[in-house]
């Protein structure tokens, strides 16, 4: 299977920086973890999976140099084409920009499937990537998910108004894997409809007629959101 990966790293990291916004170039993806940037660690396991044919990394405006530096020489060492793509004002726009860039090179790269992965998930494993790719090859799309362990309630902002059935709830992670033409088409339809605020690609995909299979996620595959997420690591 020939597959590409989109790594999202165009966010502002406001929650990581305590919402201060004092240094917009200090992004969580550039934080050093175990000798390498978080972004490097988020990408590296994909380069170790057979069939990877392209990498597209989104970056915040003004942060292209830091993004390339954070990746070190990973793609050139693996001889995998790297496309750096300026993101937009929302995650959805950034992903669509990256998919559009890959589409421009799709014929020469022969991309069949694409993984979309958070640049702030540095603990993703090769096994999880392979599991998602294998399930997507059968179903067309697959996301990793975990059972919800906390009780989930509905509120009106002040009072609890109801309790959700935890047995039917799952939390989703990335990488989310899709047949490339299908997810690109869904993103184009969303853009044409004026939608730009989907925060999850499987949600967007289903909104435009797609069906998504699930596979078991990995509890170590956390997304770094706050500085506290890095304590002890």
Coordinates of N, CA and C in Angstrom, one line a residue:
X1 N 0.8 -1.2 0.0 CA 0.0 0.0 0.0 C 0.9 1.3 0.0
X2 N 0.6 2.2 -0.9 CA 1.3 3.4 -1.0 C 0.5 4.5 -0.2
X3 N 1.2 5.0 0.8 CA 0.4 6.0 1.7 C 1.3 7.2 2.0
X4 N 0.6 8.3 2.1 CA 1.2 9.6 2.5 C 0.8 9.9 4.0
X5 N 1.4 10.9 4.6 CA 1.0 11.3 5.9 C 0.9 12.8 5.9
X6 N -0.1 13.4 6.5 CA -0.2 14.8 6.8 C 0.0 14.9 8.3
X7 N 1.0 15.7 8.7 CA 1.3 16.0 10.1 C 0.9 17.5 10.3
X8 N -0.1 17.7 11.3 CA -0.6 19.0 11.5 C 0.2 19.7 12.6
X9 N 0.8 20.9 12.2 CA 1.6 21.6 13.2 C 1.4 23.1 13.0
X10 N 0.2 23.5 12.6 CA 0.0 24.9 12.3 C -0.8 25.7 13.4
X11 N -1.0 25.0 14.5 CA -1.8 25.7 15.6 C -0.9 26.7 16.3
X12 N -1.5 27.5 17.2 CA -0.8 28.5 17.9 C -0.3 28.1 19.3
X13 N -0.6 26.9 19.7 CA -0.2 26.4 21.0 C -0.5 27.3 22.2
X14 N -1.7 27.9 22.1 CA -2.1 28.9 23.2 C -2.2 28.2 24.5
X15 N -2.9 27.1 24.5 CA -3.1 26.4 25.8 C -1.8 25.9 26.4
X16 N -0.8 25.5 25.6 CA 0.5 25.1 26.0 C 1.2 26.2 26.6
X17 N 1.0 27.4 26.1 CA 1.7 28.6 26.5 C 0.9 29.4 27.6
X18 N -0.2 28.8 28.1 CA -1.0 29.4 29.1 C -1.8 30.5 28.6
X19 N -2.1 30.5 27.3 CA -3.0 31.5 26.6 C -2.4 32.9 26.6
X20 N -1.1 33.0 26.9 CA -0.5 34.3 27.0 C -0.2 34.9 25.6
X21 N 0.2 34.0 24.7 CA 0.5 34.4 23.3 C 1.7 35.3 23.2
X22 N 2.6 35.3 24.3 CA 3.7 36.2 24.3 C 4.8 35.8 23.3
X23 N 4.9 34.5 23.0 CA 5.9 34.1 22.0 C 5.2 33.1 21.1
X24 N 4.5 33.6 20.1 CA 3.8 32.7 19.2 C 4.6 31.7 18.4
X25 N 5.9 31.9 18.4 CA 6.8 30.9 17.7 C 7.3 29.8 18.6
X26 N 7.0 29.9 19.9 CA 7.3 28.8 20.8 C 6.1 27.9 20.8
X27 N 6.2 26.9 20.0 CA 5.1 25.9 19.8 C 5.5 24.6 20.5
X28 N 4.4 23.9 20.9 CA 4.7 22.7 21.6 C 5.4 21.6 20.7
X29 N 5.1 21.7 19.4 CA 5.7 20.8 18.4 C 7.2 20.9 18.4
X30 N 7.8 22.1 18.8 CA 9.2 22.4 18.8 C 9.9 22.0 20.1
X31 N 9.1 21.7 21.1 CA 9.6 21.3 22.4 C 10.5 20.1 22.3
X32 N 11.7 20.1 22.9 CA 12.6 18.9 22.8 C 12.2 17.8 23.8
X33 N 12.1 16.6 23.3 CA 11.7 15.5 24.1 C 12.6 14.3 23.8
X34 N 13.4 13.8 24.7 CA 14.2 12.7 24.4 C 15.2 13.0 23.3
X35 N 15.7 14.2 23.3 CA 16.7 14.6 22.3 C 16.2 15.0 20.9
X36 N 14.9 15.0 20.7 CA 14.4 15.4 19.4 C 13.1 16.2 19.7
X37 N 12.7 17.0 18.7 CA 11.5 17.8 18.8 C 10.3 16.9 18.9
X38 N 9.3 17.3 19.5 CA 8.0 16.6 19.5 C 7.5 16.3 18.1
X39 N 7.7 17.3 17.2 CA 7.3 17.1 15.8 C 8.0 16.0 15.1
X40 N 9.3 15.9 15.4 CA 10.2 14.9 14.8 C 9.7 13.5 15.3
X41 N 9.4 13.4 16.6 CA 8.9 12.1 17.1 C 7.6 11.7 16.6
X42 N 6.7 12.7 16.3 CA 5.4 12.4 15.8 C 5.5 11.9 14.4
X43 N 6.5 12.3 13.6 CA 6.6 11.8 12.2 C 7.4 10.5 12.1
X44 N 8.5 10.3 12.9 CA 9.4 9.3 12.7 C 8.8 7.9 12.6
X45 N 7.9 7.5 13.4 CA 7.3 6.1 13.2 C 6.7 5.9 11.9
X46 N 6.2 6.9 11.2 CA 5.6 6.7 9.9 C 6.6 6.4 8.9
X47 N 7.9 7.0 9.0 CA 8.9 6.7 8.1 C 9.4 5.3 8.2
X48 N 9.0 4.6 9.3 CA 9.5 3.2 9.5 C 8.4 2.2 9.1
X49 N 7.4 2.7 8.4 CA 6.3 1.8 7.9 C 6.4 1.7 6.4
X50 N 6.5 0.5 5.9 CA 6.7 0.3 4.4 C 5.6 1.0 3.6
X51 N 5.9 1.6 2.5 CA 5.0 2.1 1.6 C 4.8 3.6 1.7
X52 N 5.4 4.3 2.7 CA 5.3 5.7 2.8 C 5.9 6.4 1.6
X53 N 5.1 7.2 0.9 CA 5.6 7.8 -0.3 C 5.7 9.4 -0.3
X54 N 5.1 10.0 0.8 CA 5.2 11.4 0.9 C 4.8 11.9 2.3
X55 N 5.3 13.0 2.6 CA 5.0 13.7 3.9 C 4.6 15.1 3.7
X56 N 3.5 15.6 4.2 CA 3.1 17.0 4.2 C 3.0 17.5 5.6
X57 N 3.7 18.5 6.0 CA 3.7 19.1 7.3 C 3.1 20.5 7.2
X58 N 2.1 20.8 8.0 CA 1.6 22.1 8.0 C 2.3 23.0 9.0
X59 N 2.5 24.2 8.8 CA 3.2 25.1 9.7 C 2.4 26.4 9.8
X60 N 2.6 27.0 11.0 CA 2.0 28.4 11.2 C 2.7 29.4 10.4
X61 N 2.0 30.4 10.0 CA 2.7 31.5 9.2 C 3.9 32.1 10.0
X62 N 5.0 32.1 9.4 CA 6.2 32.6 10.0 C 7.0 31.6 10.7
X63 N 6.6 30.3 10.7 CA 7.3 29.2 11.4 C 7.8 28.1 10.5
X64 N 7.9 28.4 9.2 CA 8.4 27.4 8.3 C 9.8 26.9 8.6
X65 N 10.7 27.9 8.9 CA 12.1 27.5 9.2 C 12.2 26.7 10.4
X66 N 11.5 27.1 11.5 CA 11.5 26.3 12.7 C 10.9 24.9 12.5
X67 N 9.9 24.8 11.7 CA 9.3 23.5 11.4 C 10.3 22.6 10.7
X68 N 10.9 23.1 9.7 CA 11.9 22.3 9.0 C 13.1 21.8 9.9
X69 N 13.5 22.8 10.7 CA 14.6 22.5 11.6 C 14.2 21.4 12.6
X70 N 12.9 21.5 13.1 CA 12.4 20.5 14.1 C 12.4 19.1 13.5
X71 N 12.3 19.0 12.2 CA 12.2 17.7 11.5 C 13.6 17.1 11.3
X72 N 14.6 17.9 11.5 CA 16.0 17.6 11.3 C 16.2 17.2 9.8
X73 N 16.8 16.1 9.5 CA 17.0 15.6 8.1 C 16.2 14.3 7.9
X74 N 15.2 14.1 8.7 CA 14.5 12.8 8.7 C 14.0 12.4 7.3
X75 N 13.3 13.3 6.6 CA 12.8 12.8 5.3 C 13.9 12.6 4.3
X76 N 14.9 13.5 4.3 CA 15.9 13.3 3.3 C 16.7 12.1 3.5
X77 N 16.9 11.7 4.8 CA 17.6 10.5 5.1 C 16.8 9.3 4.7
X78 N 15.5 9.4 4.7 CA 14.6 8.2 4.3 C 14.3 8.3 2.8
X79 N 14.7 9.4 2.2 CA 14.4 9.6 0.7 C 12.9 9.6 0.5
X80 N 12.2 10.4 1.3 CA 10.8 10.5 1.2 C 10.5 12.0 0.9
X81 N 9.8 12.3 -0.1 CA 9.5 13.7 -0.4 C 8.7 14.4 0.7
X82 N 9.2 15.6 1.1 CA 8.6 16.4 2.1 C 8.1 17.7 1.6
X83 N 6.8 18.0 1.9 CA 6.1 19.2 1.5 C 5.7 20.0 2.7
X84 N 6.3 21.2 2.9 CA 5.9 22.0 4.0 C 4.8 23.0 3.5
X85 N 3.7 23.0 4.2 CA 2.5 23.7 3.7 C 2.0 24.7 4.8
X86 N 1.8 26.0 4.4 CA 1.4 27.0 5.3 C -0.1 26.7 5.7
X87 N -0.3 26.7 7.0 CA -1.7 26.4 7.4 C -2.6 27.6 7.4
X88 N -3.8 27.4 7.7 CA -4.8 28.4 7.7 C -5.3 28.8 9.1
X89 N -6.4 29.5 9.2 CA -6.9 30.0 10.5 C -7.5 28.9 11.3
X90 N -7.8 27.8 10.7 CA -8.4 26.6 11.5 C -7.7 25.3 11.0
X91 N -7.8 24.3 11.9 CA -7.2 23.0 11.5 C -7.7 22.5 10.2
X92 N -9.0 22.6 10.0 CA -9.6 22.1 8.8 C -9.0 22.7 7.6
X93 N -8.8 24.0 7.6 CA -8.2 24.7 6.4 C -6.8 24.2 6.2
X94 N -6.1 24.0 7.3 CA -4.7 23.6 7.2 C -4.6 22.2 6.6
X95 N -5.5 21.3 7.0 CA -5.5 19.9 6.5 C -5.8 20.0 5.0
X96 N -6.8 20.8 4.7 CA -7.2 20.9 3.2 C -6.1 21.4 2.4
X97 N -5.4 22.4 2.9 CA -4.2 22.9 2.2 C -3.2 21.8 1.9
X98 N -2.9 21.0 3.0 CA -1.9 19.9 2.8 C -2.4 18.8 1.8
X99 N -3.7 18.5 1.9 CA -4.2 17.5 1.0 C -4.2 18.0 -0.5
X100 N -4.4 19.3 -0.6 CA -4.4 19.9 -2.0 C -2.9 19.9 -2.5
X101 N -2.0 20.1 -1.6 CA -0.6 20.0 -2.1 C -0.2 18.6 -2.5
X102 N -0.6 17.6 -1.7 CA -0.4 16.2 -2.1 C -1.1 15.8 -3.4
X103 N -2.3 16.4 -3.6 CA -3.1 16.1 -4.8 C -2.3 16.6 -6.0
X104 N -1.6 17.7 -5.9 CA -0.9 18.2 -7.0 C 0.2 17.3 -7.5
X105 N 0.7 16.4 -6.6 CA 1.7 15.5 -6.9 C 1.3 14.0 -6.9
X106 N 0.0 13.8 -6.8 CA -0.6 12.5 -6.6 C -0.2 11.5 -7.7
X107 N -0.2 11.9 -8.9 CA 0.0 11.0 -10.0 C 1.5 10.5 -10.0
X108 N 2.4 11.4 -9.7 CA 3.8 11.0 -9.7 C 4.1 10.1 -8.4
X109 N 3.4 10.4 -7.3 CA 3.6 9.7 -6.1 C 2.7 8.5 -5.9
X110 N 1.6 8.4 -6.7 CA 0.7 7.3 -6.7 C 0.2 7.0 -5.3
X111 N -0.4 8.0 -4.7 CA -0.9 7.9 -3.3 C -2.2 7.2 -3.3
X112 N -2.3 6.2 -2.5 CA -3.6 5.4 -2.3 C -4.3 5.8 -1.1
X113 N -3.6 5.9 0.1 CA -4.2 6.3 1.3 C -3.4 7.4 2.0
X114 N -4.0 8.1 2.9 CA -3.4 9.2 3.6 C -3.7 9.1 5.1
X115 N -2.7 9.2 5.9 CA -2.9 9.3 7.4 C -2.9 10.8 7.7
X116 N -3.7 11.2 8.6 CA -3.7 12.6 9.1 C -3.4 12.5 10.6
X117 N -2.3 13.1 11.1 CA -1.8 12.9 12.4 C -1.4 14.2 13.1
X118 N -1.7 14.3 14.4 CA -1.4 15.5 15.1 C 0.1 15.6 15.3
X119 N 0.7 16.7 15.0 CA 2.1 16.9 15.3 C 2.4 16.9 16.8
X120 N 1.4 17.0 17.6 CA 1.6 17.1 19.1 C 1.3 15.7 19.7
X121 N 1.4 14.6 18.9 CA 1.3 13.3 19.4 C 2.6 12.5 19.1
X122 N 3.6 12.7 20.0 CA 4.9 12.2 19.7 C 5.1 10.7 20.2
X123 N 4.1 10.1 20.7 CA 4.2 8.7 21.2 C 3.5 7.7 20.4
X124 N 3.1 8.1 19.2 CA 2.5 7.1 18.3 C 3.4 6.0 17.9
X125 N 2.9 4.8 17.8 CA 3.7 3.6 17.5 C 3.5 3.1 16.1
X126 N 4.5 2.4 15.6 CA 4.4 1.8 14.3 C 3.3 0.8 14.3
X127 N 3.1 0.1 15.4 CA 2.0 -0.9 15.4 C 0.6 -0.3 15.2
X128 N 0.4 0.9 15.9 CA -0.9 1.6 15.7 C -1.0 2.1 14.3
X129 N 0.0 2.6 13.7 CA -0.1 3.1 12.3 C -0.4 2.0 11.4
X130 N 0.3 0.8 11.5 CA 0.0 -0.3 10.7 C -1.4 -0.8 10.9
X131 N -1.9 -0.8 12.1 CA -3.2 -1.3 12.4 C -4.3 -0.4 11.7
X132 N -4.1 0.9 11.7 CA -5.0 1.8 11.1 C -5.0 1.6 9.6
X133 N -3.8 1.5 9.0 CA -3.6 1.3 7.6 C -4.3 0.0 7.1
X134 N -4.1 -1.0 7.8 CA -4.7 -2.3 7.4 C -6.2 -2.3 7.5
X135 N -6.7 -1.6 8.5 CA -8.2 -1.6 8.6 C -8.8 -0.6 7.6
X136 N -8.1 0.4 7.3 CA -8.5 1.4 6.2 C -8.5 0.7 4.8
X137 N -7.5 -0.2 4.6 CA -7.4 -0.8 3.3 C -8.6 -1.7 3.1
X138 N -9.3 -2.2 4.1 CA -10.5 -3.0 4.0 C -11.8 -2.2 3.9
X139 N -11.8 -1.1 4.8 CA -13.0 -0.3 4.9 C -13.0 1.0 4.2
X140 N -11.9 1.5 3.9 CA -11.8 2.8 3.2 C -11.4 4.0 4.2
X141 N -11.7 3.8 5.5 CA -11.3 4.8 6.5 C -11.3 4.1 7.8
X142 N -10.3 4.6 8.7 CA -10.2 4.0 10.0 C -9.6 5.0 11.0
X143 N -10.1 5.0 12.2 CA -9.6 5.8 13.2 C -9.3 5.0 14.5
X144 N -8.3 5.3 15.2 CA -8.1 4.6 16.5 C -9.0 5.2 17.6
X145 N -9.5 4.4 18.5 CA -10.4 4.9 19.5 C -10.2 4.1 20.8
X146 N -10.6 4.8 21.9 CA -10.5 4.2 23.2 C -11.8 4.3 23.9
X147 N -12.1 3.3 24.8 CA -13.3 3.5 25.6 C -13.2 4.7 26.5
X148 N -14.4 5.3 26.8 CA -14.4 6.5 27.7 C -14.5 5.9 29.1
X149 N -13.6 6.3 30.0 CA -13.6 5.8 31.3 C -14.3 6.7 32.4
X150 N -14.4 8.0 32.0 CA -15.1 8.9 33.0 C -16.6 9.0 32.6
X151 N -17.4 9.3 33.6 CA -18.8 9.5 33.4 C -18.9 10.9 32.6
X152 N -19.7 10.8 31.6 CA -19.9 12.0 30.7 C -21.3 12.6 31.0
X153 N -21.4 13.9 31.2 CA -22.7 14.4 31.5 C -23.0 15.6 30.5
X154 N -24.3 15.9 30.5 CA -24.8 17.1 29.7 C -25.1 18.2 30.7
X155 N -24.8 19.4 30.4 CA -25.1 20.5 31.3 C -25.7 21.7 30.5
X156 N -26.3 22.6 31.2 CA -26.8 23.8 30.6 C -25.8 25.0 30.9
X157 N -24.7 24.6 31.3 CA -23.7 25.6 31.7 C -23.6 25.8 33.2
X158 N -24.6 25.5 33.9 CA -24.7 25.6 35.3 C -25.0 24.4 36.1
X159 N -25.9 23.6 35.5 CA -26.4 22.4 36.2 C -26.4 21.2 35.2
X160 N -26.2 20.0 35.8 CA -26.2 18.8 35.0 C -27.7 18.6 34.5
X161 N -27.8 18.3 33.2 CA -29.1 18.0 32.7 C -29.3 16.6 32.2
X162 N -28.3 15.8 32.2 CA -28.4 14.4 31.8 C -27.1 13.7 31.8
X163 N -27.1 12.4 31.7 CA -25.9 11.6 31.7 C -25.8 10.8 30.4
X164 N -24.7 10.8 29.8 CA -24.6 10.0 28.5 C -24.3 8.5 28.9
X165 N -24.7 7.6 27.9 CA -24.4 6.2 28.1 C -22.9 5.9 27.7
X166 N -22.1 5.7 28.7 CA -20.7 5.6 28.5 C -20.4 4.4 27.7
X167 N -21.2 3.3 27.7 CA -20.9 2.1 26.9 C -20.9 2.4 25.4
X168 N -21.6 3.4 24.9 CA -21.6 3.6 23.5 C -20.6 4.7 23.1
X169 N -19.8 5.3 24.0 CA -18.9 6.4 23.7 C -17.5 5.9 23.6
X170 N -16.8 6.5 22.7 CA -15.4 6.2 22.5 C -14.7 7.6 22.2
X171 N -13.5 7.7 22.7 CA -12.7 8.9 22.3 C -11.7 8.5 21.2
X172 N -11.6 9.4 20.2 CA -10.8 9.1 19.1 C -9.4 9.8 19.1
X173 N -8.5 9.1 18.5 CA -7.1 9.6 18.4 C -6.7 9.9 16.9
X174 N -5.5 10.2 16.7 CA -4.9 10.1 15.4 C -3.7 9.1 15.5
X175 N -3.3 8.5 14.4 CA -3.6 8.9 13.0 C -5.0 8.4 12.5
X176 N -5.6 9.2 11.7 CA -6.8 8.8 11.1 C -6.5 8.6 9.6
X177 N -6.9 7.4 9.1 CA -6.4 7.0 7.8 C -7.6 6.9 6.8
X178 N -7.5 7.4 5.6 CA -8.6 7.5 4.6 C -8.0 7.1 3.3
X179 N -8.9 6.6 2.4 CA -8.5 6.5 1.0 C -8.3 7.9 0.5
X180 N -7.2 8.2 -0.1 CA -6.9 9.6 -0.5 C -7.9 10.3 -1.3
X181 N -8.5 9.8 -2.3 CA -9.5 10.5 -3.1 C -10.7 10.8 -2.3
X182 N -11.1 10.0 -1.4 CA -12.3 10.2 -0.7 C -12.2 11.3 0.3
X183 N -11.1 11.3 1.1 CA -11.0 12.4 2.1 C -10.7 13.7 1.4
X184 N -10.0 13.7 0.3 CA -9.8 15.0 -0.4 C -11.1 15.5 -0.9
X185 N -11.9 14.7 -1.5 CA -13.2 15.1 -2.0 C -14.1 15.6 -0.9
X186 N -14.1 15.0 0.3 CA -14.9 15.5 1.4 C -14.4 16.8 1.8
X187 N -13.1 17.0 1.9 CA -12.6 18.4 2.3 C -13.0 19.4 1.3
X188 N -12.9 19.1 0.0 CA -13.3 20.1 -1.0 C -14.8 20.4 -0.9
X189 N -15.6 19.4 -0.7 CA -17.1 19.7 -0.5 C -17.3 20.6 0.7
X190 N -16.6 20.3 1.8 CA -16.8 21.2 3.0 C -16.3 22.6 2.7
X191 N -15.2 22.7 2.0 CA -14.7 24.1 1.7 C -15.7 24.8 0.8
X192 N -16.3 24.1 -0.2 CA -17.2 24.7 -1.1 C -18.5 25.1 -0.4
X193 N -18.8 24.4 0.7 CA -20.0 24.7 1.5 C -19.8 25.8 2.5
X194 N -18.6 26.3 2.5 CA -18.2 27.4 3.5 C -17.9 26.9 4.9
X195 N -17.8 25.6 5.1 CA -17.4 25.0 6.4 C -15.9 25.2 6.6
X196 N -15.5 25.5 7.8 CA -14.1 25.6 8.0 C -13.7 25.3 9.5
X197 N -14.7 24.8 10.3 CA -14.4 24.6 11.7 C -14.5 23.2 12.2
X198 N -14.5 22.2 11.3 CA -14.4 20.8 11.8 C -13.0 20.6 12.4
X199 N -13.0 20.1 13.6 CA -11.8 19.8 14.3 C -11.3 18.4 14.2
X200 N -12.1 17.5 13.6 CA -11.8 16.1 13.5 C -12.1 15.7 12.1
X201 N -11.1 15.0 11.4 CA -11.3 14.7 10.0 C -12.4 13.6 9.8
X202 N -12.5 12.7 10.8 CA -13.5 11.6 10.6 C -14.9 12.2 10.7
X203 N -15.1 13.3 11.6 CA -16.3 14.0 11.7 C -16.7 14.6 10.3
X204 N -15.7 15.3 9.7 CA -16.0 15.9 8.4 C -16.3 14.9 7.4
X205 N -15.5 13.8 7.4 CA -15.7 12.7 6.4 C -17.1 12.1 6.5
X206 N -17.6 11.9 7.7 CA -18.9 11.3 7.8 C -20.0 12.4 7.5
X207 N -19.8 13.6 7.7 CA -20.7 14.7 7.4 C -21.0 14.7 5.9
X208 N -20.0 14.3 5.1 CA -20.2 14.3 3.6 C -20.3 12.9 3.1
X209 N -20.9 12.0 3.9 CA -21.3 10.7 3.3 C -20.3 9.5 3.6
X210 N -19.2 9.8 4.2 CA -18.2 8.7 4.4 C -18.6 7.8 5.6
X211 N -18.0 6.6 5.6 CA -18.2 5.7 6.7 C -16.8 5.4 7.3
X212 N -16.7 5.3 8.6 CA -15.4 5.2 9.2 C -15.4 4.0 10.2
X213 N -14.4 3.1 10.0 CA -14.2 2.0 10.9 C -13.3 2.4 12.1
X214 N -13.4 1.7 13.2 CA -12.5 2.0 14.3 C -11.6 0.8 14.6
X215 N -10.5 1.1 15.2 CA -9.6 0.0 15.7 C -9.2 0.5 17.1
X216 N -8.6 -0.4 17.8 CA -8.2 -0.1 19.2 C -7.1 1.0 19.2
X217 N -7.3 2.0 20.0 CA -6.2 3.0 20.1 C -5.2 2.6 21.1
X218 N -4.4 3.6 21.5 CA -3.3 3.3 22.4 C -3.3 4.4 23.5
X219 N -3.4 4.0 24.8 CA -3.4 5.0 25.8 C -2.1 5.8 26.0
X220 N -1.0 5.3 25.5 CA 0.2 6.1 25.5 C 0.3 7.1 24.4
X221 N -0.6 7.0 23.4 CA -0.6 7.9 22.3 C -1.3 9.2 22.6
X222 N -0.8 9.9 23.6 CA -1.5 11.1 24.1 C -1.1 12.3 23.2
X223 N -2.0 13.3 23.2 CA -1.8 14.5 22.5 C -1.4 15.6 23.6
X224 N -0.2 16.2 23.3 CA 0.3 17.2 24.2 C -0.5 18.5 24.0
X225 N -1.2 18.9 25.1 CA -2.0 20.1 25.0 C -1.5 21.2 26.0
X226 N -1.2 20.7 27.2 CA -0.7 21.6 28.3 C 0.7 21.2 28.7
X227 N 1.5 22.1 29.3 CA 2.8 21.8 29.7 C 2.8 20.6 30.7
X228 N 1.8 20.5 31.5 CA 1.7 19.4 32.4 C 1.7 18.0 31.8
X229 N 1.3 18.0 30.5 CA 1.3 16.7 29.8 C 2.8 16.1 29.6
X230 N 3.8 17.0 29.7 CA 5.1 16.6 29.6 C 5.9 16.3 30.9
X231 N 5.2 16.4 32.0 CA 5.8 16.1 33.2 C 6.3 14.7 33.3
X232 N 7.5 14.5 33.7 CA 8.0 13.2 33.9 C 8.4 12.5 32.6
X233 N 8.4 13.2 31.5 CA 8.8 12.6 30.2 C 10.1 13.2 29.7

